[in-house]
XYZ file of C-alpha atoms in Angstrom:
724
model
C 44.427 -4.074 42.582
C 41.392 -3.351 44.744
C 40.349 -6.993 44.483
C 43.881 -8.069 45.469
C 43.625 -5.985 48.696
C 40.699 -8.058 49.939
C 42.565 -11.336 50.899
C 45.067 -9.714 53.322
C 42.258 -7.677 54.872
C 40.174 -10.862 55.302
C 43.192 -12.781 56.658
C 43.976 -9.983 59.135
C 40.371 -9.980 60.318
C 40.449 -13.777 60.808
C 43.671 -13.516 62.900
C 42.192 -10.834 65.160
C 38.975 -12.706 65.727
C 40.358 -16.283 65.952
C 40.050 -18.013 69.331
C 41.736 -21.283 68.331
C 45.108 -22.108 66.817
C 43.868 -23.657 63.517
C 41.693 -20.654 62.547
C 44.524 -18.252 63.395
C 46.897 -20.299 61.215
C 44.454 -20.203 58.287
C 44.089 -16.421 58.692
C 47.892 -16.018 58.716
C 48.348 -17.923 55.445
C 45.514 -15.972 53.814
C 47.083 -12.754 55.095
C 50.684 -13.448 53.953
C 49.832 -15.008 50.568
C 47.192 -12.316 49.959
C 49.849 -9.681 50.694
C 52.038 -11.199 47.959
C 49.198 -10.878 45.474
C 48.512 -7.332 46.711
C 52.065 -6.058 46.093
C 52.114 -7.810 42.706
C 48.857 -6.043 41.741
C 50.192 -2.788 43.242
C 53.230 -2.913 40.962
C 50.986 -3.515 37.916
C 48.719 -0.616 38.981
C 51.737 1.646 39.552
C 53.105 0.954 36.066
C 49.726 1.652 34.414
C 48.981 4.770 36.475
C 52.457 6.229 35.910
C 52.665 5.273 32.200
C 55.595 2.867 32.581
C 56.048 -0.200 30.389
C 55.698 -3.321 32.516
C 53.313 -5.869 30.981
C 55.123 -7.938 28.407
C 58.599 -7.119 29.790
C 61.184 -9.369 31.418
C 60.728 -7.505 34.725
C 57.183 -8.774 35.050
C 58.462 -12.334 34.585
C 61.138 -11.787 37.255
C 58.736 -10.253 39.791
C 56.072 -12.903 39.179
C 58.679 -15.660 39.657
C 59.859 -14.165 42.969
C 56.279 -13.894 44.220
C 55.553 -17.488 43.202
C 58.646 -18.761 45.063
C 57.684 -16.763 48.134
C 54.168 -18.214 48.109
C 55.651 -21.705 47.697
C 57.966 -21.344 50.690
C 55.049 -20.050 52.811
C 52.906 -23.013 51.794
C 55.748 -25.375 52.876
C 55.755 -23.918 56.421
C 53.320 -26.550 57.865
C 55.889 -29.184 56.880
C 59.197 -27.419 57.509
C 58.175 -24.904 60.192
C 60.710 -22.414 58.780
C 58.485 -19.379 58.106
C 56.510 -18.556 61.264
C 54.714 -19.954 64.286
C 51.846 -18.696 66.448
C 52.059 -18.123 70.208
C 49.030 -18.015 72.472
C 48.711 -14.646 74.239
C 46.114 -13.104 76.484
C 45.202 -9.527 75.593
C 42.647 -7.846 77.850
C 41.573 -11.325 78.983
C 40.971 -12.295 75.343
C 42.761 -15.182 73.614
C 44.993 -13.973 70.746
C 47.528 -15.874 68.665
C 50.553 -13.659 68.092
C 52.925 -14.153 65.135
C 56.448 -15.354 65.843
C 58.487 -14.681 62.667
C 61.133 -17.156 61.555
C 63.556 -17.095 58.565
C 60.894 -17.672 55.934
C 58.845 -14.758 57.337
C 61.786 -12.427 57.008
C 62.217 -13.543 53.365
C 58.541 -12.852 52.804
C 58.881 -9.358 54.324
C 61.898 -8.595 52.123
C 59.947 -9.637 48.995
C 56.755 -7.749 49.910
C 58.517 -4.626 51.177
C 60.936 -4.671 48.247
C 58.138 -4.634 45.659
C 56.195 -2.135 47.756
C 59.137 0.262 47.940
C 59.672 -0.031 44.164
C 56.101 1.244 43.704
C 56.687 3.982 46.291
C 59.857 5.030 44.439
C 58.030 5.185 41.088
C 55.299 7.399 42.535
C 57.910 9.580 44.239
C 59.790 9.948 40.942
C 56.611 10.895 39.028
C 55.530 13.314 41.793
C 58.753 15.318 41.651
C 59.280 15.155 37.858
C 55.874 16.034 36.391
C 54.496 19.506 35.777
C 53.109 21.190 38.889
C 49.561 20.944 37.623
C 49.883 17.120 37.603
C 51.507 16.754 41.065
C 48.148 16.336 42.776
C 47.389 13.246 40.699
C 50.452 11.363 42.034
C 51.124 13.002 45.399
C 47.962 11.783 47.156
C 48.585 8.130 46.277
C 52.304 8.485 47.070
C 51.562 9.853 50.556
C 48.910 7.231 51.223
C 51.414 4.505 50.274
C 53.982 5.997 52.638
C 51.316 6.146 55.383
C 50.328 2.487 54.924
C 53.989 1.432 54.788
C 54.790 3.245 58.023
C 51.674 1.854 59.690
C 52.621 -1.709 58.755
C 56.238 -1.147 59.827
C 55.056 0.125 63.170
C 53.210 -3.118 63.844
C 56.166 -5.197 62.768
C 58.757 -3.550 64.973
C 56.650 -2.268 67.881
C 55.848 -5.663 69.277
C 52.176 -4.739 69.508
C 50.369 -8.038 69.968
C 47.365 -7.235 67.750
C 48.063 -6.222 64.093
C 45.356 -3.820 62.817
C 47.197 -2.761 59.665
C 44.152 -3.862 57.652
C 42.676 -0.444 58.388
C 45.540 1.098 56.413
C 44.868 -1.275 53.521
C 41.230 -0.207 53.468
C 42.068 3.499 53.521
C 44.643 3.015 50.774
C 42.146 1.098 48.641
C 39.548 3.853 48.976
C 42.065 6.536 48.002
C 43.215 4.573 44.936
C 39.606 3.901 43.951
C 38.715 7.582 44.059
C 41.846 9.112 42.573
C 42.311 6.515 39.839
C 38.712 6.412 38.613
C 36.792 9.519 39.644
C 39.116 12.309 40.636
C 39.381 15.255 38.202
C 41.965 17.858 39.169
C 40.017 21.099 38.699
C 43.157 23.176 38.898
C 44.600 21.123 36.067
C 41.403 21.457 34.031
C 41.209 25.197 34.592
C 44.774 25.738 33.477
C 44.466 23.469 30.483
C 41.241 25.096 29.311
C 42.648 28.574 29.832
C 45.799 27.672 27.889
C 43.759 26.137 25.053
C 41.367 29.052 24.758
C 44.179 31.596 24.980
C 46.091 29.948 22.150
C 43.120 29.367 19.848
C 43.133 30.884 16.369
C 39.499 31.802 16.896
C 38.610 34.933 18.810
C 36.744 33.945 22.000
C 34.751 36.355 24.203
C 32.849 35.589 27.402
C 30.065 38.002 28.396
C 28.212 38.005 31.703
C 24.479 38.467 32.160
C 24.791 42.255 31.831
C 26.619 41.926 28.510
C 29.923 42.905 30.058
C 32.956 41.152 28.574
C 34.758 39.248 31.326
C 37.306 37.488 29.113
C 38.837 37.754 25.658
C 41.736 35.683 24.376
C 44.679 37.062 22.394
C 42.932 36.626 19.044
C 39.833 38.359 20.414
C 41.906 41.344 21.489
C 43.422 41.579 18.011
C 39.930 41.503 16.493
C 38.868 44.640 18.394
C 42.344 46.275 18.228
C 43.243 45.877 21.913
C 46.778 45.338 23.171
C 47.640 42.327 25.301
C 47.872 44.387 28.497
C 44.908 46.659 27.821
C 41.826 46.540 29.995
C 38.775 45.234 28.154
C 36.363 48.206 27.949
C 32.753 47.838 29.001
C 31.449 48.759 25.547
C 33.567 46.128 23.787
C 30.382 44.373 22.624
C 29.829 47.289 20.237
C 33.323 46.834 18.824
C 32.681 43.119 18.441
C 29.389 43.797 16.636
C 31.164 46.199 14.271
C 33.972 43.725 13.602
C 31.592 40.864 12.755
C 29.044 42.952 10.846
C 26.344 43.052 13.536
C 25.019 40.541 15.994
C 22.547 39.127 13.506
C 20.521 37.203 16.063
C 19.354 38.387 19.469
C 22.140 38.613 22.031
C 20.509 36.061 24.342
C 19.864 33.545 21.568
C 22.170 30.941 20.154
C 22.977 31.452 16.491
C 25.616 30.719 13.907
C 26.439 32.584 10.683
C 29.204 33.171 8.136
C 29.751 36.913 7.702
C 31.282 38.631 4.680
C 32.860 41.870 5.931
C 35.333 44.473 4.724
C 37.871 45.885 7.139
C 40.880 48.074 6.379
C 40.150 47.756 2.636
C 40.380 43.981 2.854
C 37.784 41.267 2.426
C 37.116 38.817 5.260
C 34.871 35.823 5.826
C 34.114 35.224 9.517
C 32.466 32.189 11.083
C 30.521 33.583 14.084
C 29.029 31.364 16.811
C 27.053 32.724 19.794
C 26.360 30.214 22.594
C 24.373 30.743 25.793
C 25.789 29.342 29.059
C 23.663 27.973 31.946
C 24.572 26.378 35.260
C 23.425 23.004 36.564
C 20.140 24.582 37.711
C 19.542 26.107 34.294
C 20.273 29.620 35.535
C 21.618 31.979 32.858
C 25.326 32.774 33.298
C 26.140 34.687 30.122
C 27.211 34.141 26.526
C 30.281 32.826 24.743
C 31.090 34.320 21.345
C 33.659 32.719 19.031
C 34.774 34.345 15.777
C 36.888 32.318 13.367
C 38.574 33.828 10.320
C 37.751 31.470 7.449
C 38.787 33.831 4.644
C 41.436 31.472 3.246
C 39.073 28.500 3.427
C 36.227 30.411 1.803
C 38.420 31.785 -0.984
C 39.827 28.310 -1.614
C 36.290 26.928 -1.755
C 35.263 29.684 -4.163
C 38.286 28.919 -6.362
C 37.438 25.222 -6.342
C 33.820 25.975 -7.176
C 34.910 28.307 -9.974
C 37.255 25.678 -11.421
C 34.548 23.039 -11.091
C 32.067 25.187 -13.017
C 34.281 27.119 -15.442
C 36.643 26.389 -18.285
C 40.222 27.048 -17.176
C 41.390 28.664 -20.432
C 38.492 30.987 -21.259
C 36.802 31.479 -17.893
C 33.409 30.649 -19.413
C 31.038 28.050 -17.980
C 32.197 24.524 -18.708
C 29.886 22.054 -20.404
C 28.402 20.558 -17.238
C 27.649 23.889 -15.604
C 26.337 25.406 -18.843
C 23.868 22.520 -19.135
C 22.797 23.033 -15.494
C 22.323 26.792 -15.877
C 20.530 26.402 -19.193
C 18.146 23.856 -17.669
C 17.465 26.245 -14.783
C 16.927 29.203 -17.141
C 14.401 27.348 -19.290
C 12.540 25.800 -16.346
C 12.262 29.069 -14.396
C 10.872 31.032 -17.377
C 8.038 28.899 -18.761
C 6.537 31.836 -20.715
C 9.724 32.509 -22.691
C 10.704 30.631 -25.840
C 14.415 29.896 -26.072
C 16.923 29.157 -28.801
C 19.992 27.006 -28.305
C 22.990 28.195 -30.319
C 26.098 26.127 -31.081
C 29.333 27.761 -32.256
C 32.162 25.930 -34.016
C 35.451 27.300 -35.372
C 36.097 25.946 -38.842
C 39.361 24.049 -39.384
C 40.597 24.827 -35.879
C 43.193 22.045 -36.038
C 44.707 23.675 -39.113
C 44.916 26.981 -37.215
C 46.855 25.207 -34.473
C 49.153 23.562 -37.024
C 49.833 26.721 -39.036
C 50.359 29.225 -36.233
C 50.828 27.277 -32.955
C 48.780 25.948 -30.108
C 49.343 29.216 -28.242
C 47.747 31.139 -31.092
C 44.897 28.608 -31.134
C 44.336 29.275 -27.426
C 44.378 32.994 -28.195
C 41.643 32.438 -30.800
C 39.519 30.636 -28.226
C 40.004 33.447 -25.704
C 39.088 36.117 -28.269
C 35.924 34.229 -29.140
C 35.125 33.868 -25.426
C 35.654 37.623 -24.920
C 33.336 38.360 -27.842
C 30.620 36.220 -26.278
C 31.197 37.812 -22.873
C 30.986 41.379 -24.154
C 28.198 40.987 -26.707
C 25.730 38.548 -25.169
C 22.804 40.240 -23.481
C 21.218 39.668 -20.045
C 18.950 36.655 -19.924
C 21.412 34.384 -21.719
C 23.786 31.707 -20.468
C 26.885 30.770 -22.420
C 30.007 28.643 -22.134
C 32.637 26.475 -23.753
C 31.478 22.949 -24.519
C 34.558 21.121 -25.799
C 37.667 22.045 -27.768
C 36.655 24.725 -30.282
C 32.921 24.358 -29.621
C 30.972 26.989 -27.693
C 27.299 27.534 -27.064
C 24.682 29.705 -25.447
C 20.975 29.744 -24.727
C 19.004 32.946 -25.342
C 15.374 34.059 -25.651
C 14.000 33.483 -29.134
C 14.491 36.437 -31.459
C 17.211 38.083 -29.354
C 19.837 37.200 -31.970
C 19.255 37.166 -35.724
C 21.529 35.378 -38.168
C 23.037 38.723 -39.251
C 23.633 39.709 -35.631
C 25.416 36.434 -34.938
C 27.510 36.825 -38.080
C 28.633 40.263 -36.970
C 29.152 39.143 -33.388
C 31.536 36.365 -34.357
C 33.264 37.962 -37.349
C 36.776 37.533 -35.960
C 39.979 38.607 -37.643
C 43.153 37.702 -35.837
C 46.861 37.912 -36.456
C 48.988 34.834 -36.800
C 52.634 34.500 -35.831
C 53.733 36.146 -39.065
C 51.293 39.044 -38.438
C 49.278 38.083 -41.506
C 45.604 38.921 -41.135
C 43.935 35.552 -40.698
C 40.128 35.401 -40.880
C 38.571 32.949 -38.433
C 35.493 31.298 -39.930
C 32.883 30.532 -37.294
C 29.883 28.311 -38.029
C 26.707 28.771 -36.038
C 23.851 26.337 -35.565
C 20.502 27.297 -34.035
C 17.856 25.086 -32.504
C 14.507 26.337 -31.250
C 13.689 24.629 -27.949
C 10.010 24.015 -28.669
C 10.102 20.805 -26.636
C 11.301 22.122 -23.281
C 11.551 18.628 -21.783
C 14.442 17.626 -24.032
C 17.788 17.265 -22.250
C 19.983 20.316 -22.800
C 22.686 18.067 -24.268
C 20.242 16.920 -26.948
C 19.332 20.536 -27.737
C 22.983 21.406 -28.297
C 23.473 18.214 -30.344
C 20.762 19.430 -32.687
C 22.323 22.881 -32.934
C 25.615 21.277 -33.966
C 23.720 19.001 -36.323
C 22.681 22.177 -38.134
C 26.358 23.198 -38.303
C 27.254 19.867 -39.886
C 24.858 20.640 -42.737
C 26.914 23.717 -43.772
C 30.446 22.647 -42.911
C 31.409 22.371 -46.573
C 29.387 25.370 -47.718
C 31.698 28.393 -47.778
C 28.815 30.771 -48.472
C 26.802 29.965 -45.334
C 27.835 30.433 -41.733
C 24.515 30.148 -39.919
C 22.056 27.269 -40.175
C 18.858 26.378 -38.354
C 17.977 22.884 -37.310
C 14.984 21.184 -38.893
C 13.545 17.690 -38.524
C 15.029 16.622 -41.863
C 18.480 16.869 -40.232
C 17.356 14.631 -37.417
C 15.905 12.161 -39.915
C 19.211 12.173 -41.799
C 21.140 11.550 -38.595
C 18.887 8.664 -37.609
C 19.183 7.240 -41.109
C 22.973 7.551 -41.044
C 23.197 5.793 -37.693
C 20.742 3.091 -38.733
C 22.372 2.330 -42.050
C 25.871 2.346 -40.506
C 24.842 -0.146 -37.853
C 23.555 -2.517 -40.565
C 26.657 -2.633 -42.756
C 28.229 -5.717 -41.160
C 25.006 -7.694 -41.432
C 24.424 -6.496 -45.004
C 27.857 -7.747 -46.062
C 27.445 -10.995 -44.170
C 24.043 -11.705 -45.732
C 25.059 -10.488 -49.207
C 22.453 -7.738 -49.210
C 25.211 -5.571 -50.701
C 26.055 -6.845 -54.146
C 28.361 -5.953 -57.023
C 26.677 -4.553 -60.143
C 28.597 -4.341 -63.406
C 28.450 -1.578 -66.036
C 30.118 -2.681 -69.272
C 32.932 -0.860 -71.054
C 32.672 -1.340 -74.833
C 34.618 -0.423 -77.920
C 33.288 1.536 -80.890
C 31.816 -1.646 -82.365
C 29.911 -2.488 -79.188
C 32.212 -5.303 -78.104
C 32.490 -5.672 -74.303
C 36.067 -5.298 -73.073
C 35.370 -5.232 -69.359
C 33.177 -3.618 -66.730
C 33.239 -1.273 -63.754
C 32.187 -2.800 -60.427
C 29.555 -0.643 -58.732
C 27.980 -1.250 -55.329
C 24.244 -1.763 -54.838
C 22.276 -2.561 -51.682
C 19.139 -4.698 -51.818
C 17.782 -3.848 -48.386
C 15.275 -6.290 -46.807
C 13.071 -3.392 -45.608
C 13.951 -0.466 -47.872
C 14.254 -2.453 -51.092
C 16.719 -1.248 -53.727
C 18.843 1.476 -52.125
C 20.384 4.099 -54.355
C 24.141 4.438 -53.729
C 23.493 8.121 -53.021
C 21.663 7.071 -49.836
C 24.505 5.185 -48.215
C 27.859 5.829 -49.911
C 28.111 9.480 -48.689
C 27.305 8.256 -45.178
C 30.145 5.756 -45.274
C 32.467 8.309 -46.863
C 31.882 10.629 -43.895
C 32.304 8.055 -41.128
C 35.157 6.091 -42.730
C 33.173 2.859 -43.157
C 33.630 3.182 -46.924
C 36.966 1.381 -46.426
C 35.087 -1.684 -45.168
C 32.647 -1.425 -48.086
C 35.420 -1.016 -50.684
C 37.378 -3.979 -49.326
C 34.251 -6.099 -49.636
C 33.703 -4.957 -53.249
C 37.334 -5.736 -54.097
C 36.803 -9.246 -52.768
C 33.618 -9.588 -54.832
C 35.514 -8.491 -57.972
C 38.240 -11.070 -57.298
C 35.593 -13.796 -56.855
C 34.031 -12.842 -60.196
C 37.399 -12.762 -62.000
C 38.329 -16.152 -60.536
C 35.025 -17.593 -61.727
C 35.461 -16.041 -65.185
C 38.997 -17.373 -65.478
C 37.745 -20.868 -64.667
C 35.056 -20.518 -67.338
C 37.343 -18.969 -69.965
C 35.832 -15.473 -69.895
C 38.576 -12.932 -70.659
C 37.383 -9.566 -69.345
C 38.738 -7.032 -66.867
C 36.990 -5.381 -63.930
C 37.583 -1.873 -62.569
C 37.144 -1.174 -58.873
C 37.145 2.145 -57.064
C 39.615 3.223 -54.382
C 38.292 5.925 -52.051
C 40.571 8.539 -50.458
C 39.409 7.280 -47.022
C 40.722 3.784 -47.808
C 44.290 5.008 -47.346
C 43.479 6.124 -43.783
C 41.805 2.964 -42.532
C 43.396 0.016 -44.346
C 46.639 -1.057 -45.985
C 45.513 -0.563 -49.600
C 48.518 -2.278 -51.176
C 48.564 -5.185 -48.721
C 44.816 -5.863 -48.957
C 44.577 -5.717 -52.777
C 47.760 -7.748 -53.272
C 46.543 -10.281 -50.705
C 43.154 -10.691 -52.457
C 44.764 -11.222 -55.869
C 47.091 -13.819 -54.386
C 44.248 -15.495 -52.497
C 42.123 -15.912 -55.651
C 45.122 -16.509 -57.951
C 44.038 -14.048 -60.643
C 45.976 -11.888 -63.107
C 46.551 -8.449 -61.508
C 46.066 -6.796 -64.920
C 42.445 -7.990 -64.893
C 41.708 -5.975 -61.707
C 41.971 -2.313 -62.671
C 42.135 0.246 -59.897
C 40.257 3.520 -60.290
C 41.446 6.576 -58.368
C 40.396 10.219 -58.489
C 42.525 13.293 -58.087
C 41.133 13.727 -54.541
C 43.027 10.578 -53.535
C 46.265 12.464 -54.107
C 45.260 15.722 -52.422
C 46.972 14.750 -49.142
C 50.053 12.689 -48.267
C 51.083 12.742 -51.947
C 54.501 11.153 -51.489
C 53.226 8.135 -49.563
C 50.318 7.526 -51.917
C 52.514 7.825 -55.003
C 54.680 5.106 -53.480
C 51.641 2.850 -52.955
C 50.421 3.365 -56.548
C 53.879 2.661 -57.983
C 54.073 -0.525 -55.898
C 50.696 -1.644 -57.261
C 51.736 -0.953 -60.871
C 54.977 -2.859 -60.315
C 52.848 -5.872 -59.302
C 50.989 -5.717 -62.643
C 47.890 -3.724 -61.717
C 46.565 -1.088 -64.114
C 45.693 2.251 -62.540
C 42.904 4.347 -64.008
C 42.404 8.048 -63.238
C 38.639 8.407 -62.839
C 36.616 11.562 -63.601
C 39.519 13.177 -65.430
C 38.645 16.749 -66.354
C 36.036 17.237 -63.638
C 38.454 18.567 -61.005
C 40.672 21.609 -60.734
C 44.087 19.984 -60.834
C 43.708 17.105 -63.248
C 46.552 18.187 -65.519
C 48.877 18.694 -62.569
C 47.976 15.230 -61.276
C 48.516 13.730 -64.715
C 51.999 15.180 -64.675
C 52.900 13.657 -61.305
C 50.896 10.417 -61.073
C 51.812 7.354 -63.118
C 48.494 6.101 -64.544
C 47.663 3.578 -67.233
C 44.169 4.699 -68.296
C 42.303 8.019 -68.317
C 38.554 7.956 -67.657
C 37.133 11.139 -69.132
C 33.978 12.511 -67.569
C 31.375 13.653 -70.126
C 29.412 15.531 -67.449
C 31.251 18.816 -67.950
C 29.704 18.985 -71.436
C 26.268 19.242 -69.798
C 27.267 21.990 -67.382
C 28.173 24.721 -69.868
C 26.345 27.020 -72.247
C 29.231 27.019 -74.717
C 29.112 23.516 -76.199
C 31.639 24.373 -78.900
C 34.264 25.336 -76.325
C 33.514 22.220 -74.277
C 33.923 19.961 -77.315
C 37.257 21.611 -78.095
C 38.452 20.887 -74.540
C 37.230 17.284 -74.811
C 39.055 16.828 -78.137
C 42.203 18.266 -76.581
C 42.046 15.825 -73.659
C 41.604 12.846 -75.985
C 44.495 14.049 -78.163
C 46.605 14.575 -75.040
C 45.983 11.047 -73.802
C 46.984 9.707 -77.228
C 50.169 11.777 -77.278
C 51.034 10.526 -73.799
C 50.362 6.953 -74.844
C 47.656 6.565 -72.239
C 44.434 4.864 -73.407
C 41.231 6.715 -72.555
C 37.749 5.639 -71.591
C 34.899 8.097 -71.905
C 32.161 7.575 -69.350
C 28.724 9.086 -69.249
C 27.845 8.323 -72.917
C 24.044 8.480 -73.227
C 23.231 9.022 -76.950
C 24.276 7.778 -80.380
C 25.259 11.328 -81.325
C 27.673 11.470 -78.401
C 29.146 8.109 -79.382
C 29.667 9.223 -83.006
C 31.289 12.457 -81.828
C 33.656 10.593 -79.504
C 34.575 8.010 -82.163
C 35.421 10.838 -84.551
C 37.528 12.450 -81.829
C 39.589 9.258 -81.545
C 38.195 7.723 -78.374
C 38.150 3.910 -78.471
C 36.471 2.725 -75.245
C 33.153 3.865 -73.823
C 30.900 3.502 -70.786
C 27.431 4.866 -70.175
C 23.681 4.362 -70.184
C 23.651 4.322 -74.002
C 25.171 0.859 -73.798
C 23.797 -0.426 -70.490
C 23.013 0.558 -66.966
C 24.775 -1.194 -64.084
C 23.312 -4.696 -63.739
C 23.653 -7.804 -61.596
C 26.530 -10.142 -62.463
C 24.183 -12.855 -63.760
C 22.425 -10.440 -66.129
C 25.774 -9.082 -67.340
C 26.987 -12.607 -68.112
C 23.803 -13.447 -70.046
C 24.171 -10.351 -72.236
C 27.861 -11.030 -72.742
C 27.212 -14.622 -73.866
C 24.401 -13.383 -76.112
C 26.780 -10.870 -77.624
């Protein structure tokens, strides 16, 4: 808008100073057209300054069109002569060309004055409608516009030969420049700042150079127990110091602190800020003190920190924070030897199933309370995961007996029956302090794994043999796929013979010819796979090997059967019926030639479902053998419920008793029982001729054991069979 004021001022100056008709005409056109641009810019400025929508509206299009038409009709004046003409006049003996308005000039005045008065009206409206503290912002420009308008009107209607209204334009421009860009209404600022400070949630005090309080907002008065109308006492600084727990830093120094104070039996956290105030010449004016109550924020932060570092159920450290605190404890006490202790509740899932999850949570809380009340200073403890807890303590602080007593929990279930909670404890001595804390606890729980099935031991210490076993288990498990693919794992056959030594069939046993370890005993890898479930993959492979052998034998006219083992874990990881039936169909062999050996442990869980699977297999023509009959505790009960075709009697129980006569009587009874039930029997574990003679006399007809042959490769078995 300031730029738009320049053309009419220049045109007016040209008119006043022109001494010939052409220059005066040029000045007039610059003046009138420049005035059109000025009022157009004035309207845009007015809308922006008064926060009125204008740009992008239809009104801007209308106003711009009117201005354009007015400029056009002025530019046509040299041709039509309809707008104005200039008349030579002598003023104080000086030549001056005075304007003679015609119709077009009156149109121009209507357009310019019309837009000008719209702007004046907008400023008048804003001046009388805004809050009093904002009146100054609009009133000065409104009055200056009225002044310029009156000045210009005076020249139009007074007949004064020389128009000096450009002075008014200049004054107006200067006022707009100052008020629009630089003016700051101090009264407005004072009131706004006072209102803001008064309504702040923080207590704000202003002290002068003599430490006298000259202002305190409403919150500040509440802090020092002053009413809203009370005079602020001179010694209020003492009350402030008491309320915030002391000044902390020197009064004439800037400082910031969070204070923890107690007032009226309540706990508060206060954020205190002391600021020093100086004028523009760096002269000291006083101090401003703000006190903000951050109790809710601090308590929320403490709750969040607690939840981030503690287990929600038990209130103990969670795993992450326990590891951090344990690391700190060990690092800050280099002269102290520490032990890492892992705690695991035995069969916790069964406890949840029998009693309820709520009771299980109660068990965890009782264990946590026992740790909280019994652990001594210098230890850190927490809940790791699920039913696993742990702590780190100086070596020798807790003996095995002490830990047993500490965690000897007896709780009541839902039926109020006294239920003993068995807790296993593993201990690891942190001789290598650089080990990650997680690894230390892993080794403590590794010790627990070594006694999980030992009901007589509850505490175990870690040794390197456990670590070696773990590494071996992981190594051998990772190699199973490759071993099967490369046929490192092979079927070995142990013959089953009749009393005359004739081979009737064989049991398929797994052997591993390892490229680095050589011949691996089954005891080195089968228990590993039993524990991790990979035995299902191994068994499926051995079933396939047995089917390949039977297919080959059938093609070559060899009429023998093979027995394969089914592990209890197989039922969890594979479809036993579907896989075995699919293999027999794939190799097109007689199902009766592939005998399936199960033990009583197979039927210990999910009896109904597994009975259904076994009956389905028998209906397809498979023969089911009960292996190790007589070695378990429920063999007779299983024999009653499970439909089997062959009993495999274990001779080992004869070697585990001092009363051989009683053992032989039991063995005779089992053989007689199998005959009475019409179930053929196979006695395994035969190692001497005397044992064979005894079994023949007892009525047993099929035998297996080292007396006849050890397990051997398929090729060796076939050579002996052909030789026989």
